[in-house]
Tab-separated table of C-alpha atoms in Angstrom:
chain	number	residue	atom	x	y	z
J	1	UNK	CA	-109.678	64.392	120.971
J	2	UNK	CA	-106.323	64.280	119.185
J	3	UNK	CA	-104.567	62.854	122.226
J	4	UNK	CA	-101.343	64.187	123.712
J	5	UNK	CA	-99.391	66.048	121.064
J	6	UNK	CA	-95.622	66.340	121.182
J	7	UNK	CA	-93.265	68.190	118.895
J	8	UNK	CA	-90.897	67.741	117.265
J	9	UNK	CA	-91.004	63.964	116.611
J	10	UNK	CA	-87.284	63.871	115.948
J	11	UNK	CA	-84.544	66.285	116.906
J	12	UNK	CA	-80.876	66.058	116.019
J	13	UNK	CA	-78.671	68.711	117.539
J	14	UNK	CA	-75.043	69.376	118.264
J	15	UNK	CA	-73.590	69.202	121.714
J	16	UNK	CA	-73.887	72.514	123.499
J	17	UNK	CA	-77.027	73.648	121.702
J	18	UNK	CA	-80.320	74.429	123.400
J	19	UNK	CA	-83.178	72.000	122.823
J	20	UNK	CA	-86.862	72.683	123.516
J	21	UNK	CA	-89.441	69.917	123.509
J	22	UNK	CA	-93.122	70.772	123.450
J	23	UNK	CA	-96.275	69.079	124.698
J	24	UNK	CA	-99.999	69.723	124.461
J	25	UNK	CA	-101.943	67.570	126.944
J	26	UNK	CA	-105.470	66.284	126.498
J	27	UNK	CA	-108.012	68.984	127.260
J	28	UNK	CA	-109.392	68.569	130.767
J	29	UNK	CA	-106.455	66.549	132.079
J	30	UNK	CA	-105.032	68.287	135.121
J	31	UNK	CA	-101.791	66.303	135.482
J	32	UNK	CA	-98.870	66.353	133.078
J	33	UNK	CA	-95.733	64.214	133.228
J	34	UNK	CA	-92.404	64.265	131.422
J	35	UNK	CA	-90.588	60.927	131.060
J	36	UNK	CA	-87.296	59.956	129.463
J	37	UNK	CA	-86.788	56.477	128.016
J	38	UNK	CA	-83.444	54.808	127.342
J	39	UNK	CA	-82.450	51.180	126.954
J	40	UNK	CA	-80.294	51.308	130.053
J	41	UNK	CA	-82.586	53.135	132.461
J	42	UNK	CA	-86.051	52.471	131.068
J	43	UNK	CA	-88.815	55.003	131.651
J	44	UNK	CA	-87.685	57.678	134.091
J	45	UNK	CA	-89.994	60.320	135.521
J	46	UNK	CA	-88.370	63.713	135.132
J	47	UNK	CA	-91.017	66.113	136.431
J	48	UNK	CA	-94.762	66.372	136.786
J	49	UNK	CA	-97.327	69.129	137.113
J	50	UNK	CA	-100.738	69.256	138.762
J	51	UNK	CA	-102.974	72.126	137.634
J	52	UNK	CA	-99.968	73.739	135.911
J	53	UNK	CA	-97.899	73.745	139.129
J	54	UNK	CA	-94.651	71.726	139.270
J	55	UNK	CA	-95.052	69.156	142.042
J	56	UNK	CA	-91.883	67.087	141.933
J	57	UNK	CA	-88.811	67.757	139.821
J	58	UNK	CA	-86.492	65.425	141.707
J	59	UNK	CA	-86.108	63.327	138.585
J	60	UNK	CA	-84.614	66.152	136.554
J	61	UNK	CA	-81.040	64.997	136.070
J	62	UNK	CA	-79.234	68.314	136.239
J	63	UNK	CA	-79.653	72.061	136.212
J	64	UNK	CA	-79.320	71.884	132.458
J	65	UNK	CA	-82.900	70.606	132.405
J	66	UNK	CA	-85.888	72.858	133.026
J	67	UNK	CA	-89.635	72.520	132.457
J	68	UNK	CA	-92.514	74.955	132.393
J	69	UNK	CA	-96.257	74.784	132.090
J	70	UNK	CA	-97.486	78.338	131.481
J	71	UNK	CA	-101.094	77.218	130.970
J	72	UNK	CA	-103.266	74.108	130.977
J	73	UNK	CA	-102.683	73.362	127.311
J	74	UNK	CA	-98.928	73.689	126.903
J	75	UNK	CA	-95.686	72.536	128.489
J	76	UNK	CA	-92.043	72.686	127.502
J	77	UNK	CA	-88.958	70.754	128.499
J	78	UNK	CA	-85.709	72.577	127.808
J	79	UNK	CA	-82.155	71.275	127.834
J	80	UNK	CA	-79.394	73.874	127.803
J	81	UNK	CA	-76.663	73.046	126.987
J	82	UNK	CA	-77.358	69.617	125.520
J	83	UNK	CA	-74.898	66.722	125.836
J	84	UNK	CA	-74.643	63.379	123.984
J	85	UNK	CA	-75.814	61.502	127.104
J	86	UNK	CA	-79.138	63.343	126.854
J	87	UNK	CA	-79.945	61.306	123.752
J	88	UNK	CA	-83.174	59.446	124.468
J	89	UNK	CA	-86.876	59.370	123.691
J	90	UNK	CA	-88.750	61.954	125.728
J	91	UNK	CA	-92.418	61.295	126.408
J	92	UNK	CA	-95.058	63.616	127.703
J	93	UNK	CA	-98.158	62.081	129.316
J	94	UNK	CA	-101.322	63.500	130.790
J	95	UNK	CA	-103.963	62.205	133.181
J	96	UNK	CA	-107.216	63.327	134.794
J	97	UNK	CA	-106.461	61.318	137.924
J	98	UNK	CA	-109.202	58.755	137.346
J	99	UNK	CA	-109.108	55.105	136.431
J	100	UNK	CA	-108.143	55.785	132.819
J	101	UNK	CA	-104.415	55.893	133.464
J	102	UNK	CA	-101.944	58.030	131.603
J	103	UNK	CA	-102.157	58.920	127.937
J	104	UNK	CA	-98.730	59.224	126.375
J	105	UNK	CA	-97.741	61.367	123.449
J	106	UNK	CA	-95.831	59.868	120.529
J	107	UNK	CA	-92.538	61.035	121.996
J	108	UNK	CA	-89.589	63.080	120.780
J	109	UNK	CA	-86.500	61.146	119.769
J	110	UNK	CA	-83.561	63.377	120.687
J	111	UNK	CA	-80.098	62.730	119.319
J	112	UNK	CA	-77.238	64.924	120.516
J	113	UNK	CA	-74.070	64.556	118.447
X	1	UNK	CA	-87.816	53.006	144.078
X	2	UNK	CA	-88.315	51.186	140.828
X	3	UNK	CA	-90.621	48.127	140.912
X	4	UNK	CA	-89.066	44.849	139.815
X	5	UNK	CA	-90.613	42.976	136.923
X	6	UNK	CA	-90.163	39.326	136.054
X	7	UNK	CA	-89.452	37.671	133.775
X	8	UNK	CA	-87.378	40.045	131.661
X	9	UNK	CA	-88.469	38.314	128.473
X	10	UNK	CA	-90.942	35.654	127.356
X	11	UNK	CA	-91.271	33.850	124.051
X	12	UNK	CA	-94.576	32.079	123.433
X	13	UNK	CA	-96.437	30.328	120.696
X	14	UNK	CA	-99.750	31.823	119.698
X	15	UNK	CA	-102.460	30.502	122.005
X	16	UNK	CA	-100.211	29.960	125.022
X	17	UNK	CA	-100.592	31.766	128.339
X	18	UNK	CA	-98.198	34.133	130.096
X	19	UNK	CA	-97.863	35.699	133.525
X	20	UNK	CA	-95.860	38.867	134.189
X	21	UNK	CA	-95.059	39.845	137.740
X	22	UNK	CA	-94.396	43.224	139.333
X	23	UNK	CA	-93.063	43.655	142.850
X	24	UNK	CA	-92.412	46.750	144.932
X	25	UNK	CA	-90.589	47.385	148.195
X	26	UNK	CA	-92.933	50.278	148.992
X	27	UNK	CA	-96.565	50.327	150.087
X	28	UNK	CA	-98.661	50.925	147.015
X	29	UNK	CA	-101.870	52.774	146.307
X	30	UNK	CA	-102.201	51.580	142.741
X	31	UNK	CA	-100.554	49.593	139.995
X	32	UNK	CA	-100.894	50.448	136.306
X	33	UNK	CA	-100.095	48.177	133.374
X	34	UNK	CA	-99.007	49.454	129.949
X	35	UNK	CA	-97.957	47.844	126.693
X	36	UNK	CA	-95.449	49.424	124.337
X	37	UNK	CA	-94.795	48.285	120.795
X	38	UNK	CA	-91.489	49.042	119.143
X	39	UNK	CA	-91.169	52.681	118.146
X	40	UNK	CA	-94.488	53.628	119.723
X	41	UNK	CA	-95.703	55.159	122.962
X	42	UNK	CA	-96.813	53.085	125.960
X	43	UNK	CA	-100.541	52.359	125.909
X	44	UNK	CA	-102.614	52.035	129.071
X	45	UNK	CA	-104.087	48.576	129.723
X	46	UNK	CA	-105.557	48.753	133.209
X	47	UNK	CA	-105.234	50.126	136.711
X	48	UNK	CA	-105.608	48.247	139.978
X	49	UNK	CA	-106.259	50.048	143.226
X	50	UNK	CA	-105.399	48.775	146.677
X	51	UNK	CA	-108.005	46.322	147.894
X	52	UNK	CA	-106.789	43.191	146.126
X	53	UNK	CA	-109.178	43.484	143.238
X	54	UNK	CA	-108.727	41.680	140.015
X	55	UNK	CA	-109.603	43.251	136.706
X	56	UNK	CA	-110.067	41.819	133.286
X	57	UNK	CA	-110.015	43.050	129.742
X	58	UNK	CA	-110.930	40.328	127.242
X	59	UNK	CA	-108.107	37.813	127.613
X	60	UNK	CA	-105.881	40.099	129.648
X	61	UNK	CA	-106.440	40.340	133.377
X	62	UNK	CA	-104.475	41.388	136.431
X	63	UNK	CA	-104.422	41.032	140.185
X	64	UNK	CA	-103.025	43.170	142.976
X	65	UNK	CA	-101.927	41.815	146.342
X	66	UNK	CA	-101.725	44.918	148.498
X	67	UNK	CA	-100.109	43.164	151.465
X	68	UNK	CA	-97.310	41.714	149.386
X	69	UNK	CA	-97.064	44.839	147.215
X	70	UNK	CA	-97.219	42.653	144.157
X	71	UNK	CA	-99.225	42.618	140.978
X	72	UNK	CA	-99.471	40.075	138.193
X	73	UNK	CA	-100.657	40.456	134.608
X	74	UNK	CA	-102.238	37.397	132.993
X	75	UNK	CA	-102.430	36.941	129.242
X	76	UNK	CA	-104.458	33.933	128.170
X	77	UNK	CA	-104.626	32.353	124.731
X	78	UNK	CA	-102.091	34.902	123.507
X	79	UNK	CA	-102.471	36.488	120.099
X	80	UNK	CA	-99.793	37.850	117.776
X	81	UNK	CA	-101.010	41.365	118.606
X	82	UNK	CA	-99.990	40.875	122.246
X	83	UNK	CA	-96.307	41.128	121.335
X	84	UNK	CA	-94.535	44.101	122.868
X	85	UNK	CA	-92.978	45.286	126.082
X	86	UNK	CA	-95.163	45.326	129.181
X	87	UNK	CA	-94.525	47.823	131.949
X	88	UNK	CA	-95.974	48.064	135.391
X	89	UNK	CA	-96.139	51.518	136.937
X	90	UNK	CA	-96.623	52.029	140.654
X	91	UNK	CA	-98.081	54.866	142.665
X	92	UNK	CA	-97.775	55.287	146.422
X	93	UNK	CA	-100.305	58.088	146.841
X	94	UNK	CA	-103.692	58.227	145.185
X	95	UNK	CA	-105.509	60.865	143.206
X	96	UNK	CA	-102.694	61.608	140.809
X	97	UNK	CA	-100.534	63.228	143.484
X	98	UNK	CA	-97.667	60.933	142.534
X	99	UNK	CA	-96.035	60.297	139.223
X	100	UNK	CA	-95.823	56.662	138.231
X	101	UNK	CA	-92.558	54.808	138.753
X	102	UNK	CA	-92.127	52.196	136.044
X	103	UNK	CA	-90.403	48.836	136.069
X	104	UNK	CA	-87.849	48.018	133.389
X	105	UNK	CA	-90.369	46.065	131.373
X	106	UNK	CA	-91.012	42.508	130.193
X	107	UNK	CA	-90.469	41.768	126.530
X	108	UNK	CA	-93.155	39.452	125.181
X	109	UNK	CA	-92.710	37.783	121.798
X	110	UNK	CA	-95.580	35.773	120.346
X	111	UNK	CA	-94.676	33.424	117.531
X	112	UNK	CA	-97.188	31.929	115.083
């Protein structure tokens, strides 16, 4: 398996623009998680899905953030409009709920200027 | 609530031992441990479920004290490859119904 695949790896955008981050989880994993990592706040859970259904989005910072999982093999995290304080590394992770933990994607480094 | 990790940073010589602690104010179902190297994604090391079990993986092992809501990660005879940031992640409900809440990490530097 190729692991969790995220795209793009790097994104530089101007303030006010829409940003879409993409994630393909490991086949057969029924849970998908979006995390944001910054030096100040560490790894923050934004939202997670079980069987494509959003379970808890209380970590989504504002209405500017939205996430979807239209099928078992694809999820998106959208920021509209983007702001400089959204600059961070965004990780997607998937799990099958067993003792093998989470598998993280390589992350998307987002810079909003 | 975010678990608290200690120490924040450790510098060791190759071959020395280290202990990293993780403490939560909430009742826990499981504790995960991950290692992240600079510029890379966190990598899963091990999971401990409530029941006070201890797990081992070569020279890296961990324990989980369910009553105290604490876990410790033990690295013995450290190697240069152990350098990185170690995170504990906690889960209050089992079966993947929760997302993990991570501590702020412990930076481990191994010097030759």
